[in-house]
Amino acid sequence: MNPAKSASLNFLRALPKAELHLHIEGTLEPELLFELARKHAITLPYPDVASLRRAYQFGSLQAFLDVYYQGVQVLRDADDFYALTQAYLAHARADGVIHVELFFDPQSHMERGIALTTVFAGLTRALDEARHETGLTYHLIPCFLRHLSAAAAMQTLEALLPFRALFVAVGLDSSERDHPPSKFTAVFERARAEGLLTVAHAGEEGPPEYIWQALDLLHVARIDHGVNCASDAALCQRLAATRVPLTVCPLSNVKLGVFPDMAAHNLKRLLDQRLCITLNADDPAYFGGYLLDNYAAAQDALGLTRNDMIQLARNSIEAAFLSDADKRPWLRKLELEGFPD
Ligand code: ADE
Ligand code: ZN
């Protein structure tokens, strides 16, 4: 690596960053996937790690989700969820992540007979260990699968409520097209009545109308992706005025064909319109990079300045579900004049 590139990576690594859009199932690297398949005597439709990796070419969100849901099948016991989370946390630490809000998909485990206790046990064991060892803080956000029914989401919420103390918000993910946020209005209302915050994937492949619905019907605190807001000036104005954050995932957007290449990504234009844009990894094992890779790829392709990168890190802290007191030291560290070279 040339010295300028290495200095730039060191700068990005040293920025305190919150990861706010990370599907833990999307951190399952092929090596671990094969190891767990062997452990549980599961036959995979790929002969080896290299051929599985070669299959990671996706023209659309659905093409990706088909492979992703297949991968999830190897996660069976608490040790599997622990190993998965521990492996992710090693990347987070190396990338300078100081806080993570981690998504998981309860329905893709419960439908295979895996108990929620098992999932929570594995995730929290790894996250609590990391918190004790490194100070990295975390929140959990279970997401409803929008390709399944609203009734199934409501049942899932009921099943989650005994674990209410372990998560701060609920989310909405999976196939966006033809599954508008409006389908889940009642479920999200019930979640908010329980004191939960809400987030939703919207405007990844879907239209700006889905972002309006997420705001007005689901009352979300953040929009996941949201990049399709750009074609609706009134929506952009609203997002800028309210500072409702968009958790943008640059490498994911390019891999799934939302933008033809990184140079065409609109995040710089949205940032310049004063929207609260954060950078995130989404499903790093499938999209070719963790958080630092997303920061570096966006900076290189879009000519983002050091101040832009500081602003993106600052936005990630501002957008996190942390108290003002917990945010303050990180924001102070990021104050423009105080941040060292
Ligand atoms: N589940 C995992 N990754 C996702 C994404 N990028 N969009 C929707 N659902 C997902
Ligand atoms: Zn996502």
Short mmCIF file of N, CA, C and O in Angstrom, two decimals, residues 108-225:
data_model
loop_
_atom_site.label_atom_id
_atom_site.label_comp_id
_atom_site.label_asym_id
_atom_site.label_seq_id
_atom_site.Cartn_x
_atom_site.Cartn_y
_atom_site.Cartn_z
N SER A 108 -35.94 -15.91 10.70
CA SER A 108 -35.21 -16.90 9.90
C SER A 108 -34.58 -17.96 10.79
O SER A 108 -34.11 -18.99 10.29
N HIS A 109 -34.57 -17.75 12.10
CA HIS A 109 -34.10 -18.78 13.03
C HIS A 109 -35.28 -19.54 13.64
O HIS A 109 -35.28 -20.76 13.72
N MET A 110 -36.31 -18.79 14.05
CA MET A 110 -37.46 -19.45 14.70
C MET A 110 -38.15 -20.42 13.75
O MET A 110 -38.61 -21.48 14.17
N GLU A 111 -38.20 -20.08 12.46
CA GLU A 111 -38.89 -20.97 11.51
C GLU A 111 -38.12 -22.29 11.32
O GLU A 111 -38.67 -23.26 10.82
N ARG A 112 -36.85 -22.33 11.80
CA ARG A 112 -36.07 -23.57 11.73
C ARG A 112 -36.04 -24.27 13.08
O ARG A 112 -35.25 -25.19 13.31
N GLY A 113 -36.86 -23.78 14.00
CA GLY A 113 -36.93 -24.41 15.32
C GLY A 113 -35.85 -23.96 16.29
O GLY A 113 -35.64 -24.58 17.33
N ILE A 114 -35.14 -22.90 15.95
CA ILE A 114 -34.11 -22.38 16.86
C ILE A 114 -34.79 -21.41 17.83
O ILE A 114 -35.45 -20.45 17.39
N ALA A 115 -34.61 -21.64 19.13
CA ALA A 115 -35.28 -20.81 20.13
C ALA A 115 -34.63 -19.43 20.22
O ALA A 115 -33.40 -19.30 20.03
N LEU A 116 -35.44 -18.43 20.53
CA LEU A 116 -34.88 -17.08 20.71
C LEU A 116 -33.84 -17.04 21.82
O LEU A 116 -32.87 -16.28 21.75
N THR A 117 -34.04 -17.85 22.86
CA THR A 117 -33.05 -17.91 23.97
C THR A 117 -31.67 -18.25 23.41
O THR A 117 -30.67 -17.69 23.87
N THR A 118 -31.64 -19.19 22.48
CA THR A 118 -30.37 -19.63 21.89
C THR A 118 -29.71 -18.48 21.15
O THR A 118 -28.50 -18.23 21.29
N VAL A 119 -30.50 -17.75 20.36
CA VAL A 119 -29.95 -16.65 19.57
C VAL A 119 -29.43 -15.55 20.50
O VAL A 119 -28.27 -15.12 20.39
N PHE A 120 -30.27 -15.12 21.44
CA PHE A 120 -29.85 -14.05 22.35
C PHE A 120 -28.62 -14.49 23.16
O PHE A 120 -27.72 -13.68 23.40
N ALA A 121 -28.60 -15.75 23.59
CA ALA A 121 -27.48 -16.21 24.43
C ALA A 121 -26.16 -16.08 23.68
O ALA A 121 -25.16 -15.57 24.22
N GLY A 122 -26.15 -16.53 22.43
CA GLY A 122 -24.90 -16.49 21.65
C GLY A 122 -24.46 -15.06 21.35
O GLY A 122 -23.29 -14.71 21.52
N LEU A 123 -25.41 -14.25 20.93
CA LEU A 123 -25.07 -12.86 20.57
C LEU A 123 -24.57 -12.09 21.80
O LEU A 123 -23.52 -11.43 21.75
N THR A 124 -25.32 -12.18 22.90
CA THR A 124 -24.97 -11.34 24.06
C THR A 124 -23.69 -11.83 24.74
O THR A 124 -22.94 -11.02 25.28
N ARG A 125 -23.40 -13.13 24.67
CA ARG A 125 -22.15 -13.61 25.28
C ARG A 125 -20.95 -12.95 24.59
O ARG A 125 -20.06 -12.41 25.25
N ALA A 126 -20.97 -12.94 23.27
CA ALA A 126 -19.85 -12.33 22.54
C ALA A 126 -19.81 -10.81 22.76
O ALA A 126 -18.74 -10.23 22.97
N LEU A 127 -20.98 -10.18 22.71
CA LEU A 127 -21.02 -8.71 22.83
C LEU A 127 -20.64 -8.26 24.24
O LEU A 127 -19.93 -7.25 24.40
N ASP A 128 -21.10 -8.99 25.25
CA ASP A 128 -20.75 -8.62 26.63
C ASP A 128 -19.26 -8.81 26.88
O ASP A 128 -18.63 -7.98 27.54
N GLU A 129 -18.71 -9.88 26.33
CA GLU A 129 -17.26 -10.09 26.47
C GLU A 129 -16.50 -8.93 25.84
O GLU A 129 -15.56 -8.40 26.43
N ALA A 130 -16.91 -8.54 24.65
CA ALA A 130 -16.21 -7.44 23.95
C ALA A 130 -16.34 -6.14 24.74
O ALA A 130 -15.40 -5.35 24.83
N ARG A 131 -17.52 -5.94 25.32
CA ARG A 131 -17.72 -4.70 26.10
C ARG A 131 -16.77 -4.68 27.30
O ARG A 131 -16.14 -3.66 27.59
N HIS A 132 -16.66 -5.82 27.97
CA HIS A 132 -15.76 -5.87 29.13
C HIS A 132 -14.30 -5.72 28.72
O HIS A 132 -13.52 -5.04 29.38
N GLU A 133 -13.95 -6.34 27.60
CA GLU A 133 -12.53 -6.36 27.22
C GLU A 133 -12.08 -5.08 26.53
O GLU A 133 -10.94 -4.66 26.68
N THR A 134 -12.97 -4.46 25.76
CA THR A 134 -12.52 -3.33 24.92
C THR A 134 -13.33 -2.06 25.12
O THR A 134 -12.99 -1.02 24.56
N GLY A 135 -14.45 -2.13 25.84
CA GLY A 135 -15.28 -0.94 26.03
C GLY A 135 -16.27 -0.69 24.91
O GLY A 135 -17.06 0.25 24.96
N LEU A 136 -16.25 -1.54 23.86
CA LEU A 136 -17.21 -1.38 22.76
C LEU A 136 -18.64 -1.59 23.28
O LEU A 136 -18.91 -2.59 23.94
N THR A 137 -19.50 -0.63 23.03
CA THR A 137 -20.88 -0.74 23.51
C THR A 137 -21.78 -1.24 22.38
O THR A 137 -21.39 -1.19 21.20
N TYR A 138 -22.96 -1.70 22.76
CA TYR A 138 -23.84 -2.27 21.72
C TYR A 138 -25.31 -2.15 22.07
O TYR A 138 -25.68 -1.98 23.24
N HIS A 139 -26.13 -2.21 21.05
CA HIS A 139 -27.57 -2.44 21.18
C HIS A 139 -27.96 -3.51 20.17
O HIS A 139 -27.31 -3.65 19.12
N LEU A 140 -29.03 -4.22 20.49
CA LEU A 140 -29.57 -5.22 19.55
C LEU A 140 -30.88 -4.71 18.95
O LEU A 140 -31.68 -4.06 19.64
N ILE A 141 -31.09 -5.01 17.67
CA ILE A 141 -32.32 -4.62 16.97
C ILE A 141 -32.84 -5.80 16.15
O ILE A 141 -32.34 -6.05 15.04
N PRO A 142 -33.80 -6.56 16.68
CA PRO A 142 -34.42 -7.61 15.86
C PRO A 142 -35.25 -6.99 14.75
O PRO A 142 -35.90 -5.95 14.96
N CYS A 143 -35.19 -7.60 13.57
CA CYS A 143 -35.93 -7.08 12.40
C CYS A 143 -37.01 -8.05 11.95
O CYS A 143 -36.79 -9.28 11.97
N PHE A 144 -38.12 -7.53 11.52
CA PHE A 144 -39.18 -8.37 10.93
C PHE A 144 -38.90 -8.54 9.45
O PHE A 144 -38.45 -7.59 8.78
N LEU A 145 -39.19 -9.74 8.96
CA LEU A 145 -39.00 -10.02 7.53
C LEU A 145 -40.25 -9.56 6.78
O LEU A 145 -41.33 -10.10 6.98
N ARG A 146 -40.07 -8.58 5.92
CA ARG A 146 -41.24 -7.94 5.30
C ARG A 146 -41.87 -8.79 4.21
O ARG A 146 -42.99 -8.50 3.78
N HIS A 147 -41.18 -9.84 3.72
CA HIS A 147 -41.82 -10.71 2.72
C HIS A 147 -42.80 -11.67 3.40
O HIS A 147 -43.60 -12.31 2.73
N LEU A 148 -42.74 -11.76 4.74
CA LEU A 148 -43.72 -12.57 5.47
C LEU A 148 -44.87 -11.66 5.91
O LEU A 148 -44.81 -10.45 5.76
N SER A 149 -45.92 -12.27 6.49
CA SER A 149 -47.14 -11.50 6.75
C SER A 149 -46.99 -10.58 7.97
O SER A 149 -46.11 -10.77 8.83
N ALA A 150 -47.90 -9.61 8.04
CA ALA A 150 -47.96 -8.73 9.21
C ALA A 150 -48.32 -9.54 10.46
O ALA A 150 -47.81 -9.28 11.55
N ALA A 151 -49.16 -10.56 10.28
CA ALA A 151 -49.54 -11.41 11.43
C ALA A 151 -48.31 -12.15 11.96
O ALA A 151 -48.12 -12.27 13.18
N ALA A 152 -47.46 -12.62 11.05
CA ALA A 152 -46.23 -13.31 11.48
C ALA A 152 -45.32 -12.35 12.22
O ALA A 152 -44.67 -12.72 13.22
N ALA A 153 -45.25 -11.11 11.76
CA ALA A 153 -44.42 -10.10 12.45
C ALA A 153 -44.97 -9.85 13.86
O ALA A 153 -44.21 -9.75 14.83
N MET A 154 -46.30 -9.78 13.96
CA MET A 154 -46.92 -9.53 15.28
C MET A 154 -46.62 -10.69 16.23
O MET A 154 -46.28 -10.47 17.40
N GLN A 155 -46.73 -11.92 15.73
CA GLN A 155 -46.40 -13.09 16.57
C GLN A 155 -44.94 -13.05 16.99
O GLN A 155 -44.60 -13.41 18.13
N THR A 156 -44.09 -12.62 16.09
CA THR A 156 -42.65 -12.54 16.41
C THR A 156 -42.41 -11.50 17.49
O THR A 156 -41.63 -11.73 18.43
N LEU A 157 -43.11 -10.37 17.38
CA LEU A 157 -42.97 -9.33 18.41
C LEU A 157 -43.40 -9.90 19.78
O LEU A 157 -42.71 -9.69 20.78
N GLU A 158 -44.51 -10.61 19.80
CA GLU A 158 -44.97 -11.21 21.06
C GLU A 158 -43.91 -12.16 21.62
O GLU A 158 -43.65 -12.19 22.83
N ALA A 159 -43.29 -12.95 20.73
CA ALA A 159 -42.27 -13.90 21.18
C ALA A 159 -41.02 -13.17 21.69
O ALA A 159 -40.30 -13.69 22.55
N LEU A 160 -40.78 -11.97 21.15
CA LEU A 160 -39.60 -11.20 21.55
C LEU A 160 -39.80 -10.51 22.90
O LEU A 160 -38.82 -10.23 23.61
N LEU A 161 -41.03 -10.20 23.23
CA LEU A 161 -41.26 -9.33 24.40
C LEU A 161 -40.72 -9.89 25.73
O LEU A 161 -40.26 -9.11 26.56
N PRO A 162 -40.71 -11.22 25.93
CA PRO A 162 -40.05 -11.71 27.17
C PRO A 162 -38.57 -11.32 27.25
O PRO A 162 -37.98 -11.35 28.33
N PHE A 163 -37.97 -10.98 26.11
CA PHE A 163 -36.55 -10.58 26.08
C PHE A 163 -36.40 -9.06 25.95
O PHE A 163 -35.35 -8.55 25.59
N ARG A 164 -37.49 -8.36 26.27
CA ARG A 164 -37.57 -6.91 26.05
C ARG A 164 -36.35 -6.15 26.57
O ARG A 164 -35.92 -5.16 25.95
N ALA A 165 -35.79 -6.60 27.70
CA ALA A 165 -34.66 -5.87 28.29
C ALA A 165 -33.40 -5.97 27.42
O ALA A 165 -32.44 -5.21 27.63
N LEU A 166 -33.39 -6.88 26.46
CA LEU A 166 -32.17 -7.12 25.69
C LEU A 166 -32.09 -6.35 24.38
O LEU A 166 -31.09 -6.44 23.67
N PHE A 167 -33.16 -5.63 24.01
CA PHE A 167 -33.09 -4.87 22.76
C PHE A 167 -33.78 -3.52 22.90
O PHE A 167 -34.64 -3.34 23.76
N VAL A 168 -33.36 -2.58 22.04
CA VAL A 168 -33.84 -1.20 22.20
C VAL A 168 -34.84 -0.78 21.13
O VAL A 168 -35.54 0.21 21.27
N ALA A 169 -34.83 -1.51 20.02
CA ALA A 169 -35.63 -1.09 18.86
C ALA A 169 -36.00 -2.32 18.05
O ALA A 169 -35.43 -3.40 18.25
N VAL A 170 -36.96 -2.16 17.15
CA VAL A 170 -37.23 -3.20 16.15
C VAL A 170 -37.04 -2.59 14.76
O VAL A 170 -37.17 -1.37 14.58
N GLY A 171 -36.75 -3.46 13.80
CA GLY A 171 -36.52 -3.01 12.43
C GLY A 171 -37.32 -3.82 11.44
O GLY A 171 -38.07 -4.73 11.81
N LEU A 172 -37.15 -3.47 10.17
CA LEU A 172 -37.89 -4.10 9.07
C LEU A 172 -36.91 -4.31 7.93
O LEU A 172 -36.29 -3.33 7.47
N ASP A 173 -36.75 -5.57 7.49
CA ASP A 173 -35.81 -5.81 6.39
C ASP A 173 -36.36 -6.86 5.44
O ASP A 173 -37.54 -7.18 5.48
N SER A 174 -35.49 -7.37 4.57
CA SER A 174 -35.81 -8.35 3.52
C SER A 174 -36.38 -7.66 2.27
O SER A 174 -36.20 -6.45 2.10
N SER A 175 -37.08 -8.42 1.44
CA SER A 175 -37.45 -7.97 0.08
C SER A 175 -38.34 -6.73 0.12
O SER A 175 -39.49 -6.81 0.58
N GLU A 176 -37.85 -5.63 -0.40
CA GLU A 176 -38.60 -4.37 -0.23
C GLU A 176 -39.75 -4.22 -1.23
O GLU A 176 -40.84 -3.77 -0.84
N ARG A 177 -39.48 -4.62 -2.48
CA ARG A 177 -40.50 -4.38 -3.52
C ARG A 177 -41.80 -5.09 -3.19
O ARG A 177 -41.80 -6.27 -2.83
N ASP A 178 -42.91 -4.35 -3.29
CA ASP A 178 -44.26 -4.87 -3.04
C ASP A 178 -44.54 -5.19 -1.57
O ASP A 178 -45.55 -5.83 -1.27
N HIS A 179 -43.62 -4.80 -0.69
CA HIS A 179 -43.88 -4.99 0.74
C HIS A 179 -43.70 -3.64 1.44
O HIS A 179 -42.70 -3.41 2.13
N PRO A 180 -44.66 -2.74 1.28
CA PRO A 180 -44.51 -1.38 1.81
C PRO A 180 -44.55 -1.35 3.33
O PRO A 180 -45.14 -2.25 3.96
N PRO A 181 -43.93 -0.35 3.92
CA PRO A 181 -44.00 -0.19 5.37
C PRO A 181 -45.42 -0.20 5.91
O PRO A 181 -45.67 -0.69 7.03
N SER A 182 -46.38 0.30 5.14
CA SER A 182 -47.77 0.39 5.61
C SER A 182 -48.31 -0.97 6.06
O SER A 182 -49.18 -1.04 6.94
N LYS A 183 -47.77 -2.05 5.47
CA LYS A 183 -48.21 -3.41 5.86
C LYS A 183 -47.95 -3.68 7.35
O LYS A 183 -48.63 -4.51 7.95
N PHE A 184 -47.01 -2.95 7.94
CA PHE A 184 -46.59 -3.25 9.32
C PHE A 184 -46.95 -2.16 10.33
O PHE A 184 -46.42 -2.13 11.43
N THR A 185 -47.91 -1.31 9.95
CA THR A 185 -48.27 -0.19 10.83
C THR A 185 -48.67 -0.67 12.22
O THR A 185 -48.19 -0.15 13.24
N ALA A 186 -49.53 -1.67 12.30
CA ALA A 186 -50.03 -2.13 13.61
C ALA A 186 -48.92 -2.74 14.45
O ALA A 186 -48.85 -2.52 15.67
N VAL A 187 -48.04 -3.50 13.82
CA VAL A 187 -46.93 -4.14 14.57
C VAL A 187 -46.01 -3.07 15.17
O VAL A 187 -45.60 -3.16 16.34
N PHE A 188 -45.70 -2.06 14.35
CA PHE A 188 -44.81 -1.01 14.84
C PHE A 188 -45.49 -0.17 15.92
O PHE A 188 -44.83 0.30 16.86
N GLU A 189 -46.80 0.00 15.79
CA GLU A 189 -47.55 0.73 16.83
C GLU A 189 -47.44 -0.02 18.17
O GLU A 189 -47.19 0.57 19.21
N ARG A 190 -47.59 -1.33 18.07
CA ARG A 190 -47.49 -2.16 19.29
C ARG A 190 -46.07 -2.09 19.86
O ARG A 190 -45.88 -2.01 21.07
N ALA A 191 -45.08 -2.11 19.00
CA ALA A 191 -43.68 -2.04 19.47
C ALA A 191 -43.44 -0.71 20.18
O ALA A 191 -42.81 -0.66 21.25
N ARG A 192 -43.96 0.37 19.60
CA ARG A 192 -43.75 1.69 20.23
C ARG A 192 -44.48 1.78 21.56
O ARG A 192 -44.00 2.41 22.50
N ALA A 193 -45.64 1.11 21.64
CA ALA A 193 -46.37 1.09 22.91
C ALA A 193 -45.56 0.39 24.00
O ALA A 193 -45.75 0.66 25.19
N GLU A 194 -44.66 -0.48 23.59
CA GLU A 194 -43.77 -1.17 24.56
C GLU A 194 -42.53 -0.32 24.86
O GLU A 194 -41.61 -0.79 25.53
N GLY A 195 -42.49 0.87 24.30
CA GLY A 195 -41.34 1.76 24.56
C GLY A 195 -40.16 1.50 23.65
O GLY A 195 -39.05 2.00 23.89
N LEU A 196 -40.37 0.72 22.59
CA LEU A 196 -39.27 0.43 21.67
C LEU A 196 -39.13 1.53 20.62
O LEU A 196 -40.13 2.11 20.18
N LEU A 197 -37.90 1.80 20.23
CA LEU A 197 -37.66 2.66 19.07
C LEU A 197 -37.87 1.82 17.81
O LEU A 197 -37.89 0.58 17.89
N THR A 198 -38.01 2.50 16.68
CA THR A 198 -38.22 1.75 15.43
C THR A 198 -37.31 2.29 14.32
O THR A 198 -37.01 3.50 14.27
N VAL A 199 -36.91 1.35 13.47
CA VAL A 199 -36.16 1.71 12.25
C VAL A 199 -36.74 0.83 11.13
O VAL A 199 -37.41 -0.16 11.41
N ALA A 200 -36.48 1.19 9.89
CA ALA A 200 -36.97 0.36 8.78
C ALA A 200 -36.10 0.56 7.56
O ALA A 200 -35.68 1.70 7.26
N HIS A 201 -35.82 -0.54 6.84
CA HIS A 201 -35.23 -0.41 5.52
C HIS A 201 -36.28 0.22 4.61
O HIS A 201 -37.43 -0.26 4.56
N ALA A 202 -35.91 1.25 3.91
CA ALA A 202 -36.84 1.89 2.97
C ALA A 202 -36.03 2.69 1.96
O ALA A 202 -35.02 3.31 2.31
N GLY A 203 -36.48 2.65 0.70
CA GLY A 203 -35.77 3.41 -0.33
C GLY A 203 -34.42 2.83 -0.66
O GLY A 203 -33.50 3.55 -1.05
N GLU A 204 -34.27 1.51 -0.52
CA GLU A 204 -33.07 0.81 -1.00
C GLU A 204 -33.33 0.45 -2.47
O GLU A 204 -32.66 0.96 -3.35
N GLU A 205 -34.34 -0.37 -2.70
CA GLU A 205 -34.83 -0.60 -4.07
C GLU A 205 -36.21 0.03 -4.25
O GLU A 205 -36.67 0.22 -5.36
N GLY A 206 -36.86 0.30 -3.14
CA GLY A 206 -38.24 0.79 -3.19
C GLY A 206 -38.30 2.31 -3.43
O GLY A 206 -37.29 3.01 -3.36
N PRO A 207 -39.49 2.82 -3.69
CA PRO A 207 -39.67 4.23 -4.06
C PRO A 207 -39.66 5.16 -2.84
O PRO A 207 -39.80 4.71 -1.70
N PRO A 208 -39.52 6.48 -3.09
CA PRO A 208 -39.57 7.46 -1.99
C PRO A 208 -40.83 7.32 -1.14
O PRO A 208 -40.80 7.56 0.06
N GLU A 209 -41.94 6.91 -1.77
CA GLU A 209 -43.19 6.73 -1.03
C GLU A 209 -43.01 5.80 0.18
O GLU A 209 -43.62 6.01 1.23
N TYR A 210 -42.13 4.79 0.06
CA TYR A 210 -41.90 3.88 1.18
C TYR A 210 -41.17 4.59 2.32
O TYR A 210 -41.31 4.23 3.49
N ILE A 211 -40.36 5.59 1.97
CA ILE A 211 -39.67 6.36 3.03
C ILE A 211 -40.68 7.24 3.75
O ILE A 211 -40.68 7.31 4.99
N TRP A 212 -41.57 7.88 2.98
CA TRP A 212 -42.64 8.67 3.62
C TRP A 212 -43.44 7.78 4.58
O TRP A 212 -43.76 8.18 5.70
N GLN A 213 -43.79 6.59 4.12
CA GLN A 213 -44.59 5.68 4.97
C GLN A 213 -43.82 5.29 6.24
O GLN A 213 -44.39 5.23 7.32
N ALA A 214 -42.52 5.01 6.08
CA ALA A 214 -41.73 4.63 7.26
C ALA A 214 -41.73 5.78 8.28
O ALA A 214 -41.83 5.56 9.49
N LEU A 215 -41.65 7.01 7.76
CA LEU A 215 -41.65 8.18 8.66
C LEU A 215 -43.03 8.38 9.30
O LEU A 215 -43.16 8.56 10.52
N ASP A 216 -44.06 8.38 8.46
CA ASP A 216 -45.39 8.84 8.92
C ASP A 216 -46.24 7.72 9.52
O ASP A 216 -47.12 8.00 10.35
N LEU A 217 -46.02 6.47 9.09
CA LEU A 217 -46.83 5.37 9.62
C LEU A 217 -46.07 4.55 10.66
O LEU A 217 -46.66 4.09 11.64
N LEU A 218 -44.79 4.36 10.45
CA LEU A 218 -44.00 3.55 11.40
C LEU A 218 -43.27 4.42 12.42
O LEU A 218 -42.72 3.91 13.38
N HIS A 219 -43.24 5.73 12.16
CA HIS A 219 -42.59 6.70 13.08
C HIS A 219 -41.16 6.28 13.43
O HIS A 219 -40.77 6.26 14.60
N VAL A 220 -40.41 5.96 12.39
CA VAL A 220 -39.05 5.47 12.62
C VAL A 220 -38.12 6.59 13.09
O VAL A 220 -38.30 7.76 12.73
N ALA A 221 -37.13 6.17 13.87
CA ALA A 221 -36.09 7.11 14.32
C ALA A 221 -34.96 7.21 13.30
O ALA A 221 -34.19 8.17 13.32
N ARG A 222 -34.83 6.18 12.47
CA ARG A 222 -33.84 6.20 11.38
C ARG A 222 -34.39 5.43 10.20
O ARG A 222 -35.20 4.51 10.38
N ILE A 223 -33.92 5.80 9.01
CA ILE A 223 -34.23 5.04 7.79
C ILE A 223 -32.98 4.25 7.42
O ILE A 223 -31.88 4.82 7.36
N ASP A 224 -33.13 2.96 7.16
CA ASP A 224 -32.00 2.16 6.70
C ASP A 224 -31.94 2.21 5.17
O ASP A 224 -32.94 1.94 4.50
N HIS A 225 -30.80 2.58 4.65
CA HIS A 225 -30.55 2.90 3.23
C HIS A 225 -31.16 4.27 2.91
O HIS A 225 -30.53 5.27 3.13
#
